[in-house]
PDB file of C-alpha atoms in Angstrom:
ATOM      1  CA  UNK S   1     138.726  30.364-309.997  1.00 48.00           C
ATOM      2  CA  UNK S   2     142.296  30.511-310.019  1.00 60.00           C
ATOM      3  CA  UNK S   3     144.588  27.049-310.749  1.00 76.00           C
ATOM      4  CA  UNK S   4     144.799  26.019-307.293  1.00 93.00           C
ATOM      5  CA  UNK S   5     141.769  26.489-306.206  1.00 98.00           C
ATOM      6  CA  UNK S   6     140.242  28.192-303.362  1.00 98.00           C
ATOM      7  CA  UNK S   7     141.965  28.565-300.116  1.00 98.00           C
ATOM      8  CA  UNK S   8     140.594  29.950-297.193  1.00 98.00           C
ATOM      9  CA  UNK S   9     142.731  31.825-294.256  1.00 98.00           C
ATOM     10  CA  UNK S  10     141.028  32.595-290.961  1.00 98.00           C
ATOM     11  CA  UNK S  11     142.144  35.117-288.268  1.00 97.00           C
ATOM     12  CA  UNK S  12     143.751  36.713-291.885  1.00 97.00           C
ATOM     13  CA  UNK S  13     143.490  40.370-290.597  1.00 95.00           C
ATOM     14  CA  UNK S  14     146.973  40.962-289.401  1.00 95.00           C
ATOM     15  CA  UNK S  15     150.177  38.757-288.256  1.00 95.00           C
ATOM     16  CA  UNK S  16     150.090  35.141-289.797  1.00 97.00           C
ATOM     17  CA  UNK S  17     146.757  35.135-290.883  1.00 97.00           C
ATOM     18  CA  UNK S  18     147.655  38.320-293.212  1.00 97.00           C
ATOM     19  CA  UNK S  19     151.006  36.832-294.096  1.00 97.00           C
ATOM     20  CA  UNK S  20     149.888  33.428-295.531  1.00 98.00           C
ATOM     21  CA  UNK S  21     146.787  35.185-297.093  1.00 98.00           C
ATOM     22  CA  UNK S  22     149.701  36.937-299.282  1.00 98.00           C
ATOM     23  CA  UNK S  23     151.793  33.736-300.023  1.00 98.00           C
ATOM     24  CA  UNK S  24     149.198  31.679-301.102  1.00 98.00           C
ATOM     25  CA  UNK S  25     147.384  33.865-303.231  1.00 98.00           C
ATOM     26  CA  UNK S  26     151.375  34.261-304.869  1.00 98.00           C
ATOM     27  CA  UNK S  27     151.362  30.527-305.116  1.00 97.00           C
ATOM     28  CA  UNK S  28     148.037  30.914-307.309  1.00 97.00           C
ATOM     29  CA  UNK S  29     145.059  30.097-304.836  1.00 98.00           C
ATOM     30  CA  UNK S  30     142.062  32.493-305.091  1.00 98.00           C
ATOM     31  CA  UNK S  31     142.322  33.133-301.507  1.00 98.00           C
ATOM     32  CA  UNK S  32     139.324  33.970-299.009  1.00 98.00           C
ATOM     33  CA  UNK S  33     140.171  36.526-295.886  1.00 98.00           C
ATOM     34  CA  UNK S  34     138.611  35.226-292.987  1.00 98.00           C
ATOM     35  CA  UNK S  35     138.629  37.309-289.668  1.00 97.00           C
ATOM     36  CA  UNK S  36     136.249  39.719-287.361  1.00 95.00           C
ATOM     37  CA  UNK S  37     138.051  42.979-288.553  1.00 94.00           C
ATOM     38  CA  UNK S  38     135.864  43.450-292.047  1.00 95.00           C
ATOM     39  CA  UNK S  39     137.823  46.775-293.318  1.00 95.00           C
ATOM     40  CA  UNK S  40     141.447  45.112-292.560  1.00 95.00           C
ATOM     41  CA  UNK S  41     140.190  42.215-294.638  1.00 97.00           C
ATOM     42  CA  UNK S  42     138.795  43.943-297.648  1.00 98.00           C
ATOM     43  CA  UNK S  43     141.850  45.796-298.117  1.00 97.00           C
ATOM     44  CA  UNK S  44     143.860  42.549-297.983  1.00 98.00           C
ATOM     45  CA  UNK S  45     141.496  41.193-300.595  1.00 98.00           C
ATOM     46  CA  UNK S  46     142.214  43.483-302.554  1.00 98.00           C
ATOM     47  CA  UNK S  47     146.002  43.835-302.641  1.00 98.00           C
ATOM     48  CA  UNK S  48     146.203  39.959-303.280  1.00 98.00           C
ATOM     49  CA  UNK S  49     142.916  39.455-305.456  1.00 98.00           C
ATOM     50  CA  UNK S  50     141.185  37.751-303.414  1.00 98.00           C
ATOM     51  CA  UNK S  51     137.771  38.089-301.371  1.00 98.00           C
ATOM     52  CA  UNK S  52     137.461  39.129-298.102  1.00 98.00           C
ATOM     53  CA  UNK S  53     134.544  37.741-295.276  1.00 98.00           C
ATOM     54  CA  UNK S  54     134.075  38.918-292.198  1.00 98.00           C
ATOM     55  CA  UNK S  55     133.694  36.147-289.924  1.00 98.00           C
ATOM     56  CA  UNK S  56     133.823  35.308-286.201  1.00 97.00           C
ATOM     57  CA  UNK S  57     134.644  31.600-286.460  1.00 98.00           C
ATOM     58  CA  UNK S  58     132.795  31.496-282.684  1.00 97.00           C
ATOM     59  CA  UNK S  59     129.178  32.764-284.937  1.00 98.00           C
ATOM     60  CA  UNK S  60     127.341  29.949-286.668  1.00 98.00           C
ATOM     61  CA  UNK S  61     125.761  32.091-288.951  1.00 98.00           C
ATOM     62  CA  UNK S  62     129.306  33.283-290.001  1.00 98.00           C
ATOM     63  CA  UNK S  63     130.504  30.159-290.164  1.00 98.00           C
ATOM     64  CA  UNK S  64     126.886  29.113-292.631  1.00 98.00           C
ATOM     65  CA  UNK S  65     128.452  32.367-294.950  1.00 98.00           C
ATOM     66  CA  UNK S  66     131.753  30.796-295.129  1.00 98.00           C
ATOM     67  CA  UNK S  67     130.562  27.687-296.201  1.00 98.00           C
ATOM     68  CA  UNK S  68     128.089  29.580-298.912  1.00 98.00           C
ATOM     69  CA  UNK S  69     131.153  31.486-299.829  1.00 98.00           C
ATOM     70  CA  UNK S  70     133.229  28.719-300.310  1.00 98.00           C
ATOM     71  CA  UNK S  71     131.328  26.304-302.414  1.00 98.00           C
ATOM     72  CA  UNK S  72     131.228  22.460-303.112  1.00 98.00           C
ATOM     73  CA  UNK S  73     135.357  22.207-303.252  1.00 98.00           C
ATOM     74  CA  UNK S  74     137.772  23.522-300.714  1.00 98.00           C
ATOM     75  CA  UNK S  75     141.728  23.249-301.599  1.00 98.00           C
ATOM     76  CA  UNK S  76     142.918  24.459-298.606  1.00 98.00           C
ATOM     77  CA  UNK S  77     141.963  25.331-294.864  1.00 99.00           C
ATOM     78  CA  UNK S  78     144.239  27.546-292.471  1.00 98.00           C
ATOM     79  CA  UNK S  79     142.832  27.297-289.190  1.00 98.00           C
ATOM     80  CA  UNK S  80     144.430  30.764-287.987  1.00 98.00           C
ATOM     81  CA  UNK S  81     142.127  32.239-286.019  1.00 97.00           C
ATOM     82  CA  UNK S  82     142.973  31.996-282.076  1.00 95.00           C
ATOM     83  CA  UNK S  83     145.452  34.262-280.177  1.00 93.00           C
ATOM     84  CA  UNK S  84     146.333  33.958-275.998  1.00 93.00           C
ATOM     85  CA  UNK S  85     144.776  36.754-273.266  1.00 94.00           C
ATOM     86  CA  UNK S  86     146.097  37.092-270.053  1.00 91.00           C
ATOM     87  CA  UNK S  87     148.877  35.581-268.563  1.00 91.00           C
ATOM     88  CA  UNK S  88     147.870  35.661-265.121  1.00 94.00           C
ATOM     89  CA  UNK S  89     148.901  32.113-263.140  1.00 96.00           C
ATOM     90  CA  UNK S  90     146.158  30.101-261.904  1.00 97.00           C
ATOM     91  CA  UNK S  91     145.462  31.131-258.771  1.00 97.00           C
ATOM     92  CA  UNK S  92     144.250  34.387-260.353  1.00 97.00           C
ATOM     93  CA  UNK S  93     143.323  32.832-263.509  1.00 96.00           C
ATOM     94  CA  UNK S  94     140.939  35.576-265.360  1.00 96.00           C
ATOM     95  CA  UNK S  95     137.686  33.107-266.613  1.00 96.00           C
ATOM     96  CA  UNK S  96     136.659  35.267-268.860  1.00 96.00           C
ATOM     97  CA  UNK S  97     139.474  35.437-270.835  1.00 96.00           C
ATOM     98  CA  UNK S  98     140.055  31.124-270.366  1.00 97.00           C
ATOM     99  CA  UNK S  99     136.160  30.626-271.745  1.00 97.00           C
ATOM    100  CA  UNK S 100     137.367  32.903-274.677  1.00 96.00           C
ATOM    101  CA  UNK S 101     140.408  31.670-275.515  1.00 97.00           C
ATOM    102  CA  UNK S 102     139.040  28.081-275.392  1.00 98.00           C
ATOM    103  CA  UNK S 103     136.062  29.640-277.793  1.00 98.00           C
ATOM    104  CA  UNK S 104     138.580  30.611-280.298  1.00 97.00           C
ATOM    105  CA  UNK S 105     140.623  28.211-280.171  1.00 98.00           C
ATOM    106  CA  UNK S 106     138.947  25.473-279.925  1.00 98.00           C
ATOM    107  CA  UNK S 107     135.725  25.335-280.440  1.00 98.00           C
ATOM    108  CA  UNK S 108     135.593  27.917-283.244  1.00 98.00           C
ATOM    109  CA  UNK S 109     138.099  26.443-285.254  1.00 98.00           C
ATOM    110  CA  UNK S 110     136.474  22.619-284.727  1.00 98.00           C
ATOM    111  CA  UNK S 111     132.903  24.893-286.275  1.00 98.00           C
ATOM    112  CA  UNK S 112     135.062  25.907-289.144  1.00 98.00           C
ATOM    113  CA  UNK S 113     136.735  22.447-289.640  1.00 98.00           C
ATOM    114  CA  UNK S 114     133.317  20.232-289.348  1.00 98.00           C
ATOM    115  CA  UNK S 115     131.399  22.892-291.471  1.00 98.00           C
ATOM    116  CA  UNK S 116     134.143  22.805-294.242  1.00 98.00           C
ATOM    117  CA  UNK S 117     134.996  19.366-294.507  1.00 98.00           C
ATOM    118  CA  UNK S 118     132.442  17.826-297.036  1.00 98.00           C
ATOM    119  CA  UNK S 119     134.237  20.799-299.528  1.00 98.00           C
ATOM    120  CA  UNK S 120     137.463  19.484-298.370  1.00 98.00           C
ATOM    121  CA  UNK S 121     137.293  15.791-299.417  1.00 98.00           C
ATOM    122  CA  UNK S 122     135.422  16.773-302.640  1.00 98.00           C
ATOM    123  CA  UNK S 123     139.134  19.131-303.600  1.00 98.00           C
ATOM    124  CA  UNK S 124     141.500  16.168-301.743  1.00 98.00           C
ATOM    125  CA  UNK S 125     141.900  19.344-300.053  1.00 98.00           C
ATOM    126  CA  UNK S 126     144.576  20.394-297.015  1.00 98.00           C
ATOM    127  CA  UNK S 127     143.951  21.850-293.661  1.00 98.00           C
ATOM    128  CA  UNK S 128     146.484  23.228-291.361  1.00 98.00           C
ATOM    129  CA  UNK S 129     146.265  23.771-287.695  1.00 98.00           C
ATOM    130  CA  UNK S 130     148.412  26.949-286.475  1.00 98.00           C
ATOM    131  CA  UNK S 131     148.825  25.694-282.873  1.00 98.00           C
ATOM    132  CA  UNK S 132     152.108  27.063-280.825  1.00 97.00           C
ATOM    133  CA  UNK S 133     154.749  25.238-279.090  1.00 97.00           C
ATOM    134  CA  UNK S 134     152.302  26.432-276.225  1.00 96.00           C
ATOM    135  CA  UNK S 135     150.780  23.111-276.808  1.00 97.00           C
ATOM    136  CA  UNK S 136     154.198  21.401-275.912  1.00 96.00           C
ATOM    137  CA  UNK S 137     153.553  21.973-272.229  1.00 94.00           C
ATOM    138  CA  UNK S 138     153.172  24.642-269.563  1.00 94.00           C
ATOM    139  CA  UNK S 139     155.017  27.478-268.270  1.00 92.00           C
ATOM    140  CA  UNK S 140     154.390  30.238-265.784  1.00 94.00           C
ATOM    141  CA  UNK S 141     151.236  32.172-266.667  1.00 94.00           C
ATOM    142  CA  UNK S 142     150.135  30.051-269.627  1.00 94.00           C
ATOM    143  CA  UNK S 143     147.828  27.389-268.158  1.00 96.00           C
ATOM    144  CA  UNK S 144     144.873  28.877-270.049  1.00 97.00           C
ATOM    145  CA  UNK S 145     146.629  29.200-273.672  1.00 96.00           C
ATOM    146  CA  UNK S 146     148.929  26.332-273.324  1.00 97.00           C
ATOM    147  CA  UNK S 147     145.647  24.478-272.808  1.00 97.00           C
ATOM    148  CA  UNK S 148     143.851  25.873-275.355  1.00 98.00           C
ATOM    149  CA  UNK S 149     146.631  25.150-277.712  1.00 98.00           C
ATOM    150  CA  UNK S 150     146.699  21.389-276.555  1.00 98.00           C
ATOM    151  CA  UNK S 151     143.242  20.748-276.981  1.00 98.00           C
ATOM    152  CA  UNK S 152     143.262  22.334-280.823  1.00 98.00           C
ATOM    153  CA  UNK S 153     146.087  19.906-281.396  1.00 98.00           C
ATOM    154  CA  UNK S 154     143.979  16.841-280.194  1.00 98.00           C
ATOM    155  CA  UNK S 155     141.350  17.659-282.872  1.00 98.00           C
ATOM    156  CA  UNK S 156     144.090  17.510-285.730  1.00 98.00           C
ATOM    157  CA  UNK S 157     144.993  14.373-284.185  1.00 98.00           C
ATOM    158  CA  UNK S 158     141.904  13.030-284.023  1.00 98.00           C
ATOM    159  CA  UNK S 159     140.402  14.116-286.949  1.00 98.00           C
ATOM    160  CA  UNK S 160     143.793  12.682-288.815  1.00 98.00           C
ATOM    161  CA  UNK S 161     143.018   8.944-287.318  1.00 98.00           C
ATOM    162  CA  UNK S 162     139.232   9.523-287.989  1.00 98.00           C
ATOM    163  CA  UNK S 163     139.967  10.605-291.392  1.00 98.00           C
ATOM    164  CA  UNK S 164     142.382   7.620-292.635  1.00 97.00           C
ATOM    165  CA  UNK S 165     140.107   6.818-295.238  1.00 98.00           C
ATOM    166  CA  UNK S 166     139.835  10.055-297.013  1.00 97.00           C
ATOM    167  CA  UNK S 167     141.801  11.947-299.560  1.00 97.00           C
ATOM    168  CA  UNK S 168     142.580  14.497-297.200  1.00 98.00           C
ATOM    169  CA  UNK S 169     146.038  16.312-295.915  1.00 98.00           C
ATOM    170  CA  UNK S 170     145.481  17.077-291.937  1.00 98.00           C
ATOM    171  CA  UNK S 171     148.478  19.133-290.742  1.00 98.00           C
ATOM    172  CA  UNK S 172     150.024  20.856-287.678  1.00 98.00           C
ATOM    173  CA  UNK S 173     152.373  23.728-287.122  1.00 98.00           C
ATOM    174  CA  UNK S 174     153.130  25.166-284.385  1.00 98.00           C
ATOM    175  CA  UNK S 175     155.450  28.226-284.278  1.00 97.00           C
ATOM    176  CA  UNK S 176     157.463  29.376-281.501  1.00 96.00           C
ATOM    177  CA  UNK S 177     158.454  33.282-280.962  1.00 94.00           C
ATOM    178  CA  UNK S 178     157.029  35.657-283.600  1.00 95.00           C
ATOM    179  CA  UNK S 179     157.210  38.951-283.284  1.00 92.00           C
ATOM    180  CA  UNK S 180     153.874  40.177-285.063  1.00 86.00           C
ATOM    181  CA  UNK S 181     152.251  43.492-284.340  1.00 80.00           C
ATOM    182  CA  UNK S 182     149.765  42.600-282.042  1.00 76.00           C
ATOM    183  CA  UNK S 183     150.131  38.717-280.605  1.00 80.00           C
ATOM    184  CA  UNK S 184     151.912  40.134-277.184  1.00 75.00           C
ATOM    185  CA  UNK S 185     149.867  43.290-277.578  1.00 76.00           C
ATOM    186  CA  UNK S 186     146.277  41.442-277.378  1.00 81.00           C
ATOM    187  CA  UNK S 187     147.642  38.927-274.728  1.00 81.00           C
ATOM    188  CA  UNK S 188     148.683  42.270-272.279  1.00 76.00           C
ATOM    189  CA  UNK S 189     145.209  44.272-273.067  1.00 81.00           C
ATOM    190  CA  UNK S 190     147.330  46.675-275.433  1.00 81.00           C
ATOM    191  CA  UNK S 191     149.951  47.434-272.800  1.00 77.00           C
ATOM    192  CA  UNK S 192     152.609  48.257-275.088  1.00 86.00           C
ATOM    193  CA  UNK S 193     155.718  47.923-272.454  1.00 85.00           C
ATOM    194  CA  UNK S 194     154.265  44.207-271.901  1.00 85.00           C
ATOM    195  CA  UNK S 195     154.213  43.369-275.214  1.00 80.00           C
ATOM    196  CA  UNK S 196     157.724  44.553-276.259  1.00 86.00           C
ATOM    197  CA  UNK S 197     159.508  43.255-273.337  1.00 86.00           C
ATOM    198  CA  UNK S 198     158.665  39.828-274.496  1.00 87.00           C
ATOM    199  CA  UNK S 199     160.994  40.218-277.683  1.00 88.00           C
ATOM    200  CA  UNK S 200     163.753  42.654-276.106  1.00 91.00           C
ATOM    201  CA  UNK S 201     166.931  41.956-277.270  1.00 92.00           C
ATOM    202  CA  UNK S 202     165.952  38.832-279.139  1.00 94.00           C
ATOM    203  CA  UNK S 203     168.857  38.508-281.923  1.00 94.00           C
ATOM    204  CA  UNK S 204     166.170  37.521-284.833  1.00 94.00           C
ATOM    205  CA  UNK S 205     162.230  36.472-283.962  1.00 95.00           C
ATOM    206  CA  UNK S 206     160.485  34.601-286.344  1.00 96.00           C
ATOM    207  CA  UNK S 207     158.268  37.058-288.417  1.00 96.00           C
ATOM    208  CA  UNK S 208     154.787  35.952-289.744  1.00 96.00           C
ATOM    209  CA  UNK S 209     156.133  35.611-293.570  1.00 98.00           C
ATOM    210  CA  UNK S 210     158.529  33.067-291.691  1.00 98.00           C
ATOM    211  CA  UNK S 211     155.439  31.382-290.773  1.00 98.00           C
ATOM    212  CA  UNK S 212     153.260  31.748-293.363  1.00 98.00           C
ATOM    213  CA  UNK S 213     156.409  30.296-295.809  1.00 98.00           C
ATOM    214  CA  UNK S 214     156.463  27.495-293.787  1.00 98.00           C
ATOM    215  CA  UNK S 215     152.536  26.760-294.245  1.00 98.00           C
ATOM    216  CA  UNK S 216     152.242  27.439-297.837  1.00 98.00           C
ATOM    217  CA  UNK S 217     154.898  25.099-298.539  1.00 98.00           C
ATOM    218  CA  UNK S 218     152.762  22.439-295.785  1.00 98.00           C
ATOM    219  CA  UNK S 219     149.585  22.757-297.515  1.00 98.00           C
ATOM    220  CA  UNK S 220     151.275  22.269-301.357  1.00 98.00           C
ATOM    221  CA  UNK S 221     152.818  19.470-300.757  1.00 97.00           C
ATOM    222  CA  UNK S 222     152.004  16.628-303.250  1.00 96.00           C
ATOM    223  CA  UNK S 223     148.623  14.970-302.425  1.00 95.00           C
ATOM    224  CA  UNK S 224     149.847  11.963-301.262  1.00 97.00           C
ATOM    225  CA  UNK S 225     152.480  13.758-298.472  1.00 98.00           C
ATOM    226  CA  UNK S 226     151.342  14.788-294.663  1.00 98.00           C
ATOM    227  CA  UNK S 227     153.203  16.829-292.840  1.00 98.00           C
ATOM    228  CA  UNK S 228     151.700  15.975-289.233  1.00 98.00           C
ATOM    229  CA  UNK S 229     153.181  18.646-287.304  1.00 98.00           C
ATOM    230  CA  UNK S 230     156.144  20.979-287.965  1.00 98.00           C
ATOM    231  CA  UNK S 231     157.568  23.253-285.241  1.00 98.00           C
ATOM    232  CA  UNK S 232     159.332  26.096-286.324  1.00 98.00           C
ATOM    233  CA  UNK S 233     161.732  28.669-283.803  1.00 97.00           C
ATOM    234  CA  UNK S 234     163.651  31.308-284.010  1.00 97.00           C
ATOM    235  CA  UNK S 235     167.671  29.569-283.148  1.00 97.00           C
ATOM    236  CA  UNK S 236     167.194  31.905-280.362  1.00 97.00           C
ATOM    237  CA  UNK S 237     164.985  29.750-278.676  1.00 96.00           C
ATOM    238  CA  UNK S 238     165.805  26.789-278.761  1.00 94.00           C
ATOM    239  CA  UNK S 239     163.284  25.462-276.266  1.00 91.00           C
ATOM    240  CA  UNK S 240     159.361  26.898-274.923  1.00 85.00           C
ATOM    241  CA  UNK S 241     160.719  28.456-271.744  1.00 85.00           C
ATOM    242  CA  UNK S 242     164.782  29.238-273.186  1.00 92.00           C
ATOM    243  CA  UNK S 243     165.478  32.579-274.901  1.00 94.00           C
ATOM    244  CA  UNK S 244     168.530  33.895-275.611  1.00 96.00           C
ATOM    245  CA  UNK S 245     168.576  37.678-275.514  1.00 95.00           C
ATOM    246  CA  UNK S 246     171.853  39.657-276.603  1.00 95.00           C
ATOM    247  CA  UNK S 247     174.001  39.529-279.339  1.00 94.00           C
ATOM    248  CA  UNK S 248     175.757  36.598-280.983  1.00 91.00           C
ATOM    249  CA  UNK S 249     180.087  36.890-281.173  1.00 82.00           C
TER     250      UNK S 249
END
């Protein structure tokens, strides 16, 4: 086992996931690739030596191997996994694609989180939430991410008063516009033209290693240090529902 200890980085098959897998295995963790897409992982795993598992954080019995695979100490938890589909407004809202985002979101990362825990207090480990700025508050189209996102900030809340007593680091971050390869393209059913419209002419996105910089340095902070929720945007947006598109003078 590396210095650090083990980390483990769900949804870690492309975009964020994939980007902090790669900075905290640089930082020294021996780092465990989390995510559905088993042949994306292993080849992750095996640029940063570290292990791959594929795992649908909705699956109990993925969620059991995870646990096996992680042992009795945890040093850090990523709660990645998630993404937004459909933005339809409400009055056509798409169920399907609510129940699953909620499933993701939610529920599979509160699986993840209760399952790893006991691990987590044995390493005075670290767990960060990737939420969005979704969870801020609406906007057109977004009632069924934007509440997702809410309700998977409530259970780092929660679990942060619940957990008062324990030698664990319970943090938040919730990013604003990154352009990753498939976020936009997922949310539009792979409709390219979708997907890029929603970062043309955007002088400078956030990228994922923007991200994944910001939670690496989140989860090693010294053990007595919380960071309860950092929001990070690109200057081009300086608010949920402002964008500036075009060039700066």
């Amino acid at each position: 086992m590396s210095s650090r200890g083990i980390a483990v980085v769900t949804g870690a098959s492309s975009g964020i996931g994939a980007a902090t897998a790669r900075q905290l295995a640089a930082e020294g963790f021996e780092v465990i690739c989390a995510a559905r897409r088993a042949d994306r992982i292993a080849a992750l795993a095996e640029e940063i030596g570290g292990r791959a598992l594929a795992c649908d954080v909705t699956a109990d019995a993925d969620v059991d191997a995870l646990v096996a695979a992680v042992g009795p100490e945890l040093a850090v938890l990523v709660n990645n996994a998630g993404g937004a589909f459909g933005q339809e407004p409400v009055a056509a809202a798409d169920e399907d694609a609510w129940r699953r985002m909620y499933e993701v979101n939610v529920i599979g990362t509160e699986k993840v989180t209760r399952a790893l825990l006991p691990a987590l207090v044995a390493a005075r480990g670290a767990i960060v939430f990737v939420t969005s700025v979704a969870a801020d508050g609406p906007y057109e189209g977004g009632a069924g991410y934007c509440g997702a996102k809410a309700a998977e900030r409530m259970i780092a809340g929660t679990l942060r008063l619940e957990f008062f007593d324990q030698p664990v680091r319970i943090t938040e971050i919730c990013p604003g516009m990154v352009a990753t390869e498939e976020f936009s393209l997922t949310r539009f059913g792979g409709d390219q033209s979708r997907a890029d419209a929603v970062y043309a002419d955007v002088p400078g996105p956030l990228s994922a290693e923007d991200v994944a910089e910001a939670i690496t340095w989140m989860a090693t902070r010294p053990a007595h240090v919380n960071i309860d929720r950092l929001t990070i945007r690109p200057v081009a947006q300086p608010a949920q529902h402002k964008v500036f598109r075009g060039s700066y003078a």
